[in-house]
CSV table of N, CA, C and O in Angstrom, one decimal:
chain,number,residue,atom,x,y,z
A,1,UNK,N,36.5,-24.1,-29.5
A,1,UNK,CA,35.3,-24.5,-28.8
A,1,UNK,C,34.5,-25.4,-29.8
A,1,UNK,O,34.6,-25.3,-31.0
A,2,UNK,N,33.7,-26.5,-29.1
A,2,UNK,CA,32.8,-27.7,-30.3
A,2,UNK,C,31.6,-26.9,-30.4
A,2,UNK,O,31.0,-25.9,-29.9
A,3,UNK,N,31.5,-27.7,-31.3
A,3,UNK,CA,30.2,-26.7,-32.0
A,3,UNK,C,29.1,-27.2,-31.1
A,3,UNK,O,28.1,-26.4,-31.2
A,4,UNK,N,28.7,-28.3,-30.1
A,4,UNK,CA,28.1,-28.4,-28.9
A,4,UNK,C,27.6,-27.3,-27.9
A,4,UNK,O,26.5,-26.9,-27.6
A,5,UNK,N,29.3,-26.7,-27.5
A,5,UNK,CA,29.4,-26.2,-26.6
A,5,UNK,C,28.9,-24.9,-26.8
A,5,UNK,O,28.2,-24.3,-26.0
A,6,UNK,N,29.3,-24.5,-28.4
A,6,UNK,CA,28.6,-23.5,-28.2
A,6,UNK,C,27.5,-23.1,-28.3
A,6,UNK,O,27.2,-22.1,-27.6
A,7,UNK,N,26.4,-23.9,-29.3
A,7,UNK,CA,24.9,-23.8,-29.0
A,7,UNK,C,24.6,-24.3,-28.3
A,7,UNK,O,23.4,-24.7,-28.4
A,8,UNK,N,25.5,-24.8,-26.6
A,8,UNK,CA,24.5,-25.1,-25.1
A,8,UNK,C,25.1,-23.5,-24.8
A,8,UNK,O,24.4,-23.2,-23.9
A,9,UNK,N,25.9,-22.6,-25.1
A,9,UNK,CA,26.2,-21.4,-24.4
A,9,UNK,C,25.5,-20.3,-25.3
A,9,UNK,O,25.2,-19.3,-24.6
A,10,UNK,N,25.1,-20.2,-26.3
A,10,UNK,CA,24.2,-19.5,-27.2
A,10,UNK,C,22.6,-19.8,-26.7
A,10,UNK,O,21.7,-19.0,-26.8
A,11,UNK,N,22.4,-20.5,-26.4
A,11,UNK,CA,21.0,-21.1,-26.4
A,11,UNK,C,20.5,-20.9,-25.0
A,11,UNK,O,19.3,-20.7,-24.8
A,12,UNK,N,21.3,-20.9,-23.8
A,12,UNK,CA,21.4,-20.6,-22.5
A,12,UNK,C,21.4,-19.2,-22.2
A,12,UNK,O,20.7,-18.6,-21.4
A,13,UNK,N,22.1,-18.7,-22.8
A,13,UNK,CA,22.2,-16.8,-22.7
A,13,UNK,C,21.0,-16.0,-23.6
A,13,UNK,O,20.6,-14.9,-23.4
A,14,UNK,N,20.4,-17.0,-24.6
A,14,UNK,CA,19.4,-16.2,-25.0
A,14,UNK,C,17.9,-16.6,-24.1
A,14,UNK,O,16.8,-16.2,-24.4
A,15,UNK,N,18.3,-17.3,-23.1
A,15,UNK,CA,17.2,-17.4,-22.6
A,15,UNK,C,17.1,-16.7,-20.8
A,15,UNK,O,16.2,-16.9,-19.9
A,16,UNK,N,18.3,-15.9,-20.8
A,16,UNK,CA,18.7,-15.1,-19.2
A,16,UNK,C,17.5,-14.0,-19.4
A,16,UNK,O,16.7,-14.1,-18.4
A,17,UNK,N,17.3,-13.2,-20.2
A,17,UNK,CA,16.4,-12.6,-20.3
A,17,UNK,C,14.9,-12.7,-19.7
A,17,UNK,O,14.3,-11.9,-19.0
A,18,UNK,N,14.5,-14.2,-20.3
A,18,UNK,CA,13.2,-14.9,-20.3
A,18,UNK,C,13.4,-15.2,-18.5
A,18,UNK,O,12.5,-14.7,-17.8
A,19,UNK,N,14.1,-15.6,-18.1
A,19,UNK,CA,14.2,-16.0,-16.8
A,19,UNK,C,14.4,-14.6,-16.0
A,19,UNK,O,13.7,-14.6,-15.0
A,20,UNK,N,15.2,-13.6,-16.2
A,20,UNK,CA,14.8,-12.5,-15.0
A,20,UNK,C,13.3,-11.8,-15.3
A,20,UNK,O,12.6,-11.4,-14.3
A,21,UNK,N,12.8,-11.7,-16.7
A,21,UNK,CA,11.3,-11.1,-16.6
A,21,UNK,C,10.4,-12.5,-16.0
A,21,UNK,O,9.2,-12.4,-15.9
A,22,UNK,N,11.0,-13.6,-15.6
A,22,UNK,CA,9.6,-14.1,-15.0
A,22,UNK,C,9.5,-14.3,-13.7
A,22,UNK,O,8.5,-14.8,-13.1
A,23,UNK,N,10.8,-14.0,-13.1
A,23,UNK,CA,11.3,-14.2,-11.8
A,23,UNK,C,11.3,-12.2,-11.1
A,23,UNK,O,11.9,-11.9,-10.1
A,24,UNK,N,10.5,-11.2,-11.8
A,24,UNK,CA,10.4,-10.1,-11.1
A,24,UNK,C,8.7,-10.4,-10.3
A,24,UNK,O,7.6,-10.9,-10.7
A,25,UNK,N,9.2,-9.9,-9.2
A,25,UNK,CA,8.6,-9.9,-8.1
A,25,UNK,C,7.5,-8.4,-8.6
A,25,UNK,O,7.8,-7.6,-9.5
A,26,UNK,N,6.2,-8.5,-7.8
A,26,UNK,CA,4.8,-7.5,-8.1
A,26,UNK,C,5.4,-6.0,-6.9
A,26,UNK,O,5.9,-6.0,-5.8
A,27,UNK,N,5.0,-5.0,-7.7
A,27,UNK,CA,5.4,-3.9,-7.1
A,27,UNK,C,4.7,-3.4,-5.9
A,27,UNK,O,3.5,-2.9,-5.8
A,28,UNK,N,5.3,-3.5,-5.1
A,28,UNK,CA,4.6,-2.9,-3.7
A,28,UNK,C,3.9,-1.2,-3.6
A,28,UNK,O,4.2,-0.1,-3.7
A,29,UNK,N,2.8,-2.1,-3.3
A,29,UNK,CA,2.0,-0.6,-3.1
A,29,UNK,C,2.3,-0.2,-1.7
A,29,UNK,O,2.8,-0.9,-0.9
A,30,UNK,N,1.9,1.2,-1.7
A,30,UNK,CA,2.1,2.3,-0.5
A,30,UNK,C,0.7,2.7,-0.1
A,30,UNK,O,0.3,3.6,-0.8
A,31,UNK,N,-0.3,2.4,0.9
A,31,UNK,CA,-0.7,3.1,1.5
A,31,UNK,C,-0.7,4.3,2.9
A,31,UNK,O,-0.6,4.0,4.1
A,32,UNK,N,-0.9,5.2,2.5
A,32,UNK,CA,-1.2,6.4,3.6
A,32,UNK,C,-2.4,5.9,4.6
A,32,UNK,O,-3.1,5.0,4.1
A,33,UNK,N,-2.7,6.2,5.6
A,33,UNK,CA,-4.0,5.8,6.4
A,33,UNK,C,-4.1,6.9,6.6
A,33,UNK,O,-3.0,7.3,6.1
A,34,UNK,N,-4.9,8.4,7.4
A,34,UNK,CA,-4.7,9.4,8.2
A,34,UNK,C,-6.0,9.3,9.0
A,34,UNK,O,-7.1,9.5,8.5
A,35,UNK,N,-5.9,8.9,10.2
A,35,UNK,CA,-7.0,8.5,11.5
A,35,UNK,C,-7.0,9.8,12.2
A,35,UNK,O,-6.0,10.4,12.7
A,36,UNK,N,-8.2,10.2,12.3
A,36,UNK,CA,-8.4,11.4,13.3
A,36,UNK,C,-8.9,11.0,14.8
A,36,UNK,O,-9.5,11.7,15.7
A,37,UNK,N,-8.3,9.3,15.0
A,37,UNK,CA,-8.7,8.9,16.6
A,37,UNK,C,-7.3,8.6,16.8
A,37,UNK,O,-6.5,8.5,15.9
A,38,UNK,N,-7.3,8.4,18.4
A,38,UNK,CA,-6.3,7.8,18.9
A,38,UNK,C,-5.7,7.1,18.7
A,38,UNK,O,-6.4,6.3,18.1
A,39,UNK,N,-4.0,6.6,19.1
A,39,UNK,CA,-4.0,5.4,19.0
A,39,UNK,C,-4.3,4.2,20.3
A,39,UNK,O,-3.5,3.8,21.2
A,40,UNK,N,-5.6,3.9,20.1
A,40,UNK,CA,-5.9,3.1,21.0
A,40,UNK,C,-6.5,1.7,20.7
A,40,UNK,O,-6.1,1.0,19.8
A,41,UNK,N,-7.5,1.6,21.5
A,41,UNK,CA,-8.0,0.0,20.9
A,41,UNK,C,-8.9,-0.1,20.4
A,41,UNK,O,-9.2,-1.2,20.1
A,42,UNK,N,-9.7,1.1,19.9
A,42,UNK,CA,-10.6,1.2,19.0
A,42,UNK,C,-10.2,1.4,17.4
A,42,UNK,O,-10.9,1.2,16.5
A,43,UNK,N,-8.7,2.1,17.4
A,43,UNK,CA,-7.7,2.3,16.6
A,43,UNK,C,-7.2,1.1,16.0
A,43,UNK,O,-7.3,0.7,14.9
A,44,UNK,N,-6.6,0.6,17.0
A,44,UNK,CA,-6.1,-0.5,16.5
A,44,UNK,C,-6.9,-1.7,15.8
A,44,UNK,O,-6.5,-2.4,15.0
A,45,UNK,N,-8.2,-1.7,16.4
A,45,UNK,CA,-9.2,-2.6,15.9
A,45,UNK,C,-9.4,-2.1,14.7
A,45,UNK,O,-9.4,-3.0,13.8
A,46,UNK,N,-9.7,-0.8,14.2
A,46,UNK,CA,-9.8,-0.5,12.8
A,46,UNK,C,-8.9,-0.9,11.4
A,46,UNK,O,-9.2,-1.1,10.3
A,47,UNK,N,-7.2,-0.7,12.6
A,47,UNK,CA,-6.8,-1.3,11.4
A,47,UNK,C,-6.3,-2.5,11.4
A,47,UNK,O,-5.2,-2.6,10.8
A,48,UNK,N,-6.9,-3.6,12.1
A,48,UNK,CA,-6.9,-4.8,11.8
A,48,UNK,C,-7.9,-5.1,11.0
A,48,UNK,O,-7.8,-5.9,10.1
A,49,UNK,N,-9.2,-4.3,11.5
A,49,UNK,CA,-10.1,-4.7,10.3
A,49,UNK,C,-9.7,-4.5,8.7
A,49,UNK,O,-10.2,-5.1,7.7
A,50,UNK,N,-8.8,-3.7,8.7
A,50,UNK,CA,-8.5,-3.1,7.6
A,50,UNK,C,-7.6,-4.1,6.7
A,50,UNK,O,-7.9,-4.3,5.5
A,51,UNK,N,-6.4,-4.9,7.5
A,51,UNK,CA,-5.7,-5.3,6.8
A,51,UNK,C,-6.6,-6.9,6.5
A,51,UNK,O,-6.3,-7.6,5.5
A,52,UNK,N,-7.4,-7.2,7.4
A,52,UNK,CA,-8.1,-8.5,7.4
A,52,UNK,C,-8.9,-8.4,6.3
A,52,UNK,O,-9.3,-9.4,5.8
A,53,UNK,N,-9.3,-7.1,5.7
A,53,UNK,CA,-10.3,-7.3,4.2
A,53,UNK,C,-9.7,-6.9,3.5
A,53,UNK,O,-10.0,-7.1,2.3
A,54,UNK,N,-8.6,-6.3,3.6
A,54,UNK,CA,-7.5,-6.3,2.3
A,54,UNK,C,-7.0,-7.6,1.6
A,54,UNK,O,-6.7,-7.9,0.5
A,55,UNK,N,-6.9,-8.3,2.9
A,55,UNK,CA,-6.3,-9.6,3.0
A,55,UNK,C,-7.0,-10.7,2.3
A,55,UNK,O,-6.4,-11.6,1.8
A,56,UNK,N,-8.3,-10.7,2.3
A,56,UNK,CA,-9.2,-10.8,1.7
A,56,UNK,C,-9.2,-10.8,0.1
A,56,UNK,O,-9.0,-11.8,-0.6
A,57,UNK,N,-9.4,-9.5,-0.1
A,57,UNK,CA,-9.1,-8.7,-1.4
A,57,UNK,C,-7.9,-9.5,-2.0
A,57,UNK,O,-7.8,-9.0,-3.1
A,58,UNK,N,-7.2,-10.2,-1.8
A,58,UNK,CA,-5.6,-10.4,-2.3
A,58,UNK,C,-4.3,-9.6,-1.9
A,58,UNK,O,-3.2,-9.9,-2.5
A,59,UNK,N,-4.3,-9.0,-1.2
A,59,UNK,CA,-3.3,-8.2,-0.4
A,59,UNK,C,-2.9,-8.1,1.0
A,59,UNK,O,-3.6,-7.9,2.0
A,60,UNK,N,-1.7,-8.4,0.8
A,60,UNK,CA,-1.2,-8.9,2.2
A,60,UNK,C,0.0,-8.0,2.3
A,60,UNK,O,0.9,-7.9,1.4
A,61,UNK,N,0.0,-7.1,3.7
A,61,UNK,CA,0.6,-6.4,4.1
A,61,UNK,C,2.2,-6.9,4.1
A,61,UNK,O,2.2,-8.0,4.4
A,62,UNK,N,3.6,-6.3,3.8
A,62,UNK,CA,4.0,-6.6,3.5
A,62,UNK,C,5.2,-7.6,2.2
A,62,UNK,O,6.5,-7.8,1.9
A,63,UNK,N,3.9,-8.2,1.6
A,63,UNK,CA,4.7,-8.6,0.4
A,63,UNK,C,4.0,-8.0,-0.6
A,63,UNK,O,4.7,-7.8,-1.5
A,64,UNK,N,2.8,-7.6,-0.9
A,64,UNK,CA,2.2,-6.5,-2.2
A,64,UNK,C,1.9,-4.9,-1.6
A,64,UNK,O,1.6,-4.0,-2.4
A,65,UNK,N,1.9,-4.9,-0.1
A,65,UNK,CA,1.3,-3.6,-0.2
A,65,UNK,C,2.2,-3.1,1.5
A,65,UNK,O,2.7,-3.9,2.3
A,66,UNK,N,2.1,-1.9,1.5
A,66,UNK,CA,2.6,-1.3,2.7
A,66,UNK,C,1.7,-0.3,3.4
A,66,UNK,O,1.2,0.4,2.6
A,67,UNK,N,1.4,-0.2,4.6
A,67,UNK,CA,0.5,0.7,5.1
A,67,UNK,C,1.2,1.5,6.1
A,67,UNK,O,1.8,1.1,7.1
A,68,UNK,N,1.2,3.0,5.7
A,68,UNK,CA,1.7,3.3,7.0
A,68,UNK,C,0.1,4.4,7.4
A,68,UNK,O,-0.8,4.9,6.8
A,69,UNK,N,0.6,4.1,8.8
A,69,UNK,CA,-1.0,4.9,9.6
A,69,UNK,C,-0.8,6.0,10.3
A,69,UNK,O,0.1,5.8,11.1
A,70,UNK,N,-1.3,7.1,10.4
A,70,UNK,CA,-1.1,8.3,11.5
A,70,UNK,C,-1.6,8.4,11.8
A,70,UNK,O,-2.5,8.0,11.0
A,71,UNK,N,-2.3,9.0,13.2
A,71,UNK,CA,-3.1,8.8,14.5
A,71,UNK,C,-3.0,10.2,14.8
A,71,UNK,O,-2.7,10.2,16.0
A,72,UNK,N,-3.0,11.4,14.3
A,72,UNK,CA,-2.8,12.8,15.0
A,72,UNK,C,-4.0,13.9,16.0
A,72,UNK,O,-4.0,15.1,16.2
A,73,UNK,N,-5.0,12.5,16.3
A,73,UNK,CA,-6.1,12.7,16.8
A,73,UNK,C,-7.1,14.1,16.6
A,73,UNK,O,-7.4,14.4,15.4
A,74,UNK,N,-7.6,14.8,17.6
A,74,UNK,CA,-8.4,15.5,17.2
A,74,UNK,C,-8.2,17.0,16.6
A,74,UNK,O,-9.0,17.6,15.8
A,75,UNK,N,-6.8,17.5,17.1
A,75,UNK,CA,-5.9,18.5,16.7
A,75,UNK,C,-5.8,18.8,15.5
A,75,UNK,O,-5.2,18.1,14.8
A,76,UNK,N,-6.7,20.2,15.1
A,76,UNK,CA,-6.4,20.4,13.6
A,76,UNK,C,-5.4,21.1,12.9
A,76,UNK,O,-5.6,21.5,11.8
A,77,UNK,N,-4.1,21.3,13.6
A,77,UNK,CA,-3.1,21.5,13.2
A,77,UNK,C,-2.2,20.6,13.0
A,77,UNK,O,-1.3,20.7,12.1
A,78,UNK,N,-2.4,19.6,14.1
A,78,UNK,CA,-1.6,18.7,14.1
A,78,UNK,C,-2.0,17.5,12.9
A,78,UNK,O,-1.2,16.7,12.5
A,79,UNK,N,-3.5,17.8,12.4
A,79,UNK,CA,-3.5,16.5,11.5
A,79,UNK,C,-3.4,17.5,10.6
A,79,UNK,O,-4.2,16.9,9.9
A,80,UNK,N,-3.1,18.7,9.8
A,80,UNK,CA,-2.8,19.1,8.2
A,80,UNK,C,-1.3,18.8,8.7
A,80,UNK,O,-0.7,19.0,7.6
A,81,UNK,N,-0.5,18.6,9.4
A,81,UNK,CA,0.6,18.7,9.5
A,81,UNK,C,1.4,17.5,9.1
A,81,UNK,O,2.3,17.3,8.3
A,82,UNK,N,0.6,16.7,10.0
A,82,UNK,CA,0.5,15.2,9.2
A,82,UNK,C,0.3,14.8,8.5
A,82,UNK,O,1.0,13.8,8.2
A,83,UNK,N,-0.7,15.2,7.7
A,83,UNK,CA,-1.5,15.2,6.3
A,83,UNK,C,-0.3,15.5,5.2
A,83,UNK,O,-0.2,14.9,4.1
A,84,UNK,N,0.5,16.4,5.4
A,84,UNK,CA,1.5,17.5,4.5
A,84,UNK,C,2.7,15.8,4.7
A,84,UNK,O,3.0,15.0,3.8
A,85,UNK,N,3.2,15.6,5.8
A,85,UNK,CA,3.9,14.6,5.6
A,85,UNK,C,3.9,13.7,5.0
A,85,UNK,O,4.7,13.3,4.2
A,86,UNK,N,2.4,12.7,5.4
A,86,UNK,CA,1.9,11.4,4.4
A,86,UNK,C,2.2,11.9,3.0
A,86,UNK,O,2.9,11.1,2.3
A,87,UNK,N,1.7,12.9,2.5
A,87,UNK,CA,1.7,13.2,1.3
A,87,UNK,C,3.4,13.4,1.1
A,87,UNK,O,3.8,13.2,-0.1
A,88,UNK,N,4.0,13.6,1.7
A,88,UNK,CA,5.2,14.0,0.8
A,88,UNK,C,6.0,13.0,0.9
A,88,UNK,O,7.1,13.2,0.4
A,89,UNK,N,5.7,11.5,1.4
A,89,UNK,CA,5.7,10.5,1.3
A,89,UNK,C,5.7,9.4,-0.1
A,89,UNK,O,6.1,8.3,-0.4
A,90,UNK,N,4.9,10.5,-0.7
A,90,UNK,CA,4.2,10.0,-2.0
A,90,UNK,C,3.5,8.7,-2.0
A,90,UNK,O,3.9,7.8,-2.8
A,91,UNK,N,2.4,8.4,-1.0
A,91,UNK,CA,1.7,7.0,-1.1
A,91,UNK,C,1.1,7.1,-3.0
A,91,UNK,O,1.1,7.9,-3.9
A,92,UNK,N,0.5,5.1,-2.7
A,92,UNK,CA,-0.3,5.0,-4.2
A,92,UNK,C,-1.3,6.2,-3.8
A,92,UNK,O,-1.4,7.3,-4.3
A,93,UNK,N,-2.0,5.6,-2.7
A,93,UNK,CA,-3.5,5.9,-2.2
A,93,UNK,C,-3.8,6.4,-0.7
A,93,UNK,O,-3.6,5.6,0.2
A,94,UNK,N,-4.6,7.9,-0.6
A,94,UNK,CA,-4.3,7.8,1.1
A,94,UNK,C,-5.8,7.6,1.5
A,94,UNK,O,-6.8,7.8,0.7
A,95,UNK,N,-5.8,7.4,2.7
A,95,UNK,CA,-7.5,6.2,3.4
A,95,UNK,C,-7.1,7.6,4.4
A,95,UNK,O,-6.3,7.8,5.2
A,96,UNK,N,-8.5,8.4,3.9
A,96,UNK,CA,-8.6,9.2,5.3
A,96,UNK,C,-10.3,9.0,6.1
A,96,UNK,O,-11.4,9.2,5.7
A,97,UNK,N,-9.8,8.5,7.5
A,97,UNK,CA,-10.8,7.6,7.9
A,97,UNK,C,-12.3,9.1,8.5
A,97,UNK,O,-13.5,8.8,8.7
A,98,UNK,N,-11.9,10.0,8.6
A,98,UNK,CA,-13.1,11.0,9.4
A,98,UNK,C,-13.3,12.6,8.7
A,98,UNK,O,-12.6,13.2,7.8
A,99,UNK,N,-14.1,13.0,9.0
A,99,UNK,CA,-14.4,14.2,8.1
A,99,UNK,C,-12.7,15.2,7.8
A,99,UNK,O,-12.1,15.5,6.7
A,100,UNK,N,-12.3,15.3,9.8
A,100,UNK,CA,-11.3,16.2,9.5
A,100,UNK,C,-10.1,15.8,8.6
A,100,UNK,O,-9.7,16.5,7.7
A,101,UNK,N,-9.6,14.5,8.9
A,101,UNK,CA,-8.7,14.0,8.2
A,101,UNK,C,-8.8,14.0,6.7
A,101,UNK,O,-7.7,14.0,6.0
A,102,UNK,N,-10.1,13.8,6.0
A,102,UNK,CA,-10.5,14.1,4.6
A,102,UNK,C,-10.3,15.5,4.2
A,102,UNK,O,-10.2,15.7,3.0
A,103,UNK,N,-10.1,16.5,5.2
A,103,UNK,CA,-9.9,17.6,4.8
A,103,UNK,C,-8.8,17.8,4.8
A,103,UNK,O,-8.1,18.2,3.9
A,104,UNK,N,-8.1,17.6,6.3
A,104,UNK,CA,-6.5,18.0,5.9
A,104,UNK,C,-5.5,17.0,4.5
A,104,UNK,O,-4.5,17.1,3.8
A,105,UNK,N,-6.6,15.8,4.6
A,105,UNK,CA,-5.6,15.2,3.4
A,105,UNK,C,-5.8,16.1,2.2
A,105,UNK,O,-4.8,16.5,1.5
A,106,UNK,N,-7.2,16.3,1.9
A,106,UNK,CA,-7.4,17.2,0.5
A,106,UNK,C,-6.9,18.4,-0.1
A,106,UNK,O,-6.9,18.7,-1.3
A,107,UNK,N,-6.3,19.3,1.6
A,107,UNK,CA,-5.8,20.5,1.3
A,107,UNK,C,-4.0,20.1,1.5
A,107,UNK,O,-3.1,21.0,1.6
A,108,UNK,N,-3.7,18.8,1.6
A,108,UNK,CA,-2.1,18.6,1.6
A,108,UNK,C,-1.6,18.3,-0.1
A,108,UNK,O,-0.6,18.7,-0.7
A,109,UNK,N,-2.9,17.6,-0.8
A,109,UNK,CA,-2.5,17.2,-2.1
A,109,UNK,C,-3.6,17.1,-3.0
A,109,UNK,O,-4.6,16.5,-2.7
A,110,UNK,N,-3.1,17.7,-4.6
A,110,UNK,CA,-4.5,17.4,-5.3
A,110,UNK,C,-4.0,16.6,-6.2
A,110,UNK,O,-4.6,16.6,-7.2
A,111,UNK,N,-2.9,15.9,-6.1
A,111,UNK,CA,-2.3,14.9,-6.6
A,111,UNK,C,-3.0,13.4,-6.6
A,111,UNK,O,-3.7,12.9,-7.5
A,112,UNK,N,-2.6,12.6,-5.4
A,112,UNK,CA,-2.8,11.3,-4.9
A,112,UNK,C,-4.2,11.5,-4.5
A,112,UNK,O,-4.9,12.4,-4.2
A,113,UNK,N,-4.5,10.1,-4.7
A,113,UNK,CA,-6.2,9.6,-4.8
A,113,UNK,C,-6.3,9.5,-3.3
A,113,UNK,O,-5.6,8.9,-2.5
A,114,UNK,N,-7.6,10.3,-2.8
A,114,UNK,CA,-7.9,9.8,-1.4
A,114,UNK,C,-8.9,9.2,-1.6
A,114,UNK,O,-9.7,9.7,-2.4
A,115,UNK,N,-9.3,7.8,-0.6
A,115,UNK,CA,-10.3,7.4,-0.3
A,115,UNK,C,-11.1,7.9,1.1
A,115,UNK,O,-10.2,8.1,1.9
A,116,UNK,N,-12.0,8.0,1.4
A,116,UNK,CA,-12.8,8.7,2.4
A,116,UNK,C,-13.4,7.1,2.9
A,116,UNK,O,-14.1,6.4,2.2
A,117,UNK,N,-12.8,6.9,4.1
A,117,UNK,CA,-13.5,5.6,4.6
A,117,UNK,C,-14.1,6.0,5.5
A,117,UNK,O,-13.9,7.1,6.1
A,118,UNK,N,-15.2,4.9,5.8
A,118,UNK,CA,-16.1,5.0,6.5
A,118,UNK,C,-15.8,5.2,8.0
A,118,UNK,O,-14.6,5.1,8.2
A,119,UNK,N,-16.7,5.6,9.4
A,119,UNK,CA,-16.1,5.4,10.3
A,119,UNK,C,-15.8,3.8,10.9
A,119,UNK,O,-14.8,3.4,11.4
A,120,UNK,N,-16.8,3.2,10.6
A,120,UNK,CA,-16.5,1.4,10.8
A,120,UNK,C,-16.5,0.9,9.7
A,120,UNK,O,-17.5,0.9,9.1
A,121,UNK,N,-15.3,0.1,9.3
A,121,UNK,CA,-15.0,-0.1,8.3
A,121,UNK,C,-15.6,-1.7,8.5
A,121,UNK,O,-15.7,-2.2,9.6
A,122,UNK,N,-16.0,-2.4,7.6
A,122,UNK,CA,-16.6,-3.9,7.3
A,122,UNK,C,-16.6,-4.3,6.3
A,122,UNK,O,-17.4,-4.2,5.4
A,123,UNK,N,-15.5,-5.0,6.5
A,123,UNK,CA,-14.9,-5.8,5.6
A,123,UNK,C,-15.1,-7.5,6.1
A,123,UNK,O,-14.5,-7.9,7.1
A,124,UNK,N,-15.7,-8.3,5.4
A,124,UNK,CA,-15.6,-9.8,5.9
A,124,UNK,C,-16.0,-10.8,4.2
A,124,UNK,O,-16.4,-10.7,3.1
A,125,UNK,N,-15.4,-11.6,5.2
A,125,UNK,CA,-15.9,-12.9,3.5
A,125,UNK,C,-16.5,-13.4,3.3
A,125,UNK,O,-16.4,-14.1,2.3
A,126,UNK,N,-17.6,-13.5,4.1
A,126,UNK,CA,-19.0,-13.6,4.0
A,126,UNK,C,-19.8,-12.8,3.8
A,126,UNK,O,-19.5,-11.7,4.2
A,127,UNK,N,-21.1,-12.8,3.2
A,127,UNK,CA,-21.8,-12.0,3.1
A,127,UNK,C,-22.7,-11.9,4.4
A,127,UNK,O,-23.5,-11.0,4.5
């Protein structure tokens, strides 16, 4: 081998390194939602509002962050039940949007951060 070749093949390999740490991709977050309404159109408007001030914020649903949503309405069995799954899910962060839902998430985990959202959430980019 010329002595070329090999400080273009030494000099190239010490820089594979440099090129996979700058070429890793930002770690996707996990959100939980737990909705104590239906899923309907007052539902679904919430969580469009939701992803539209995230969106905002610098996060955009599927390339930095993931949302999954449960809707187990007013049933309080049915939402700790739900609550126990989200959690065993292991979100970053879970968004419990109404009193009960704050409760069944609180008594599923004292682990993961819950946020207690409001019932209308407003989010915009204006003031």
């Amino acid at each position: 081998m010329r002595r070329r070749e090999f400080i273009t093949l030494v000099s190239s390999s010490a820089m594979w390194p440099l090129a996979a740490r700058a070429q890793q991709v930002e770690r996707m977050r996990r959100v939980g939602v737990l909705m104590a309404i239906p899923n309907d159109a007052e539902g679904r408007a919430r969580t469009v509002a939701l992803e539209e001030g995230l969106q905002v914020l610098g996060w955009t649903v599927g390339r930095n962050i993931q949302i999954d949503y449960s809707f187990p309405g007013g049933d309080a069995e049915r939402m700790r039940t739900t609550a126990k799954e989200l959690t065993s899910s292991a979100p970053d962060l879970i968004i419990a949007v109404t009193n009960p839902a704050l409760k069944a998430a609180r008594d599923a985990t004292l682990s993961q951060p819950i946020l207690f959202g409001p019932r209308r959430w407003r989010f915009c980019a204006k003031p």
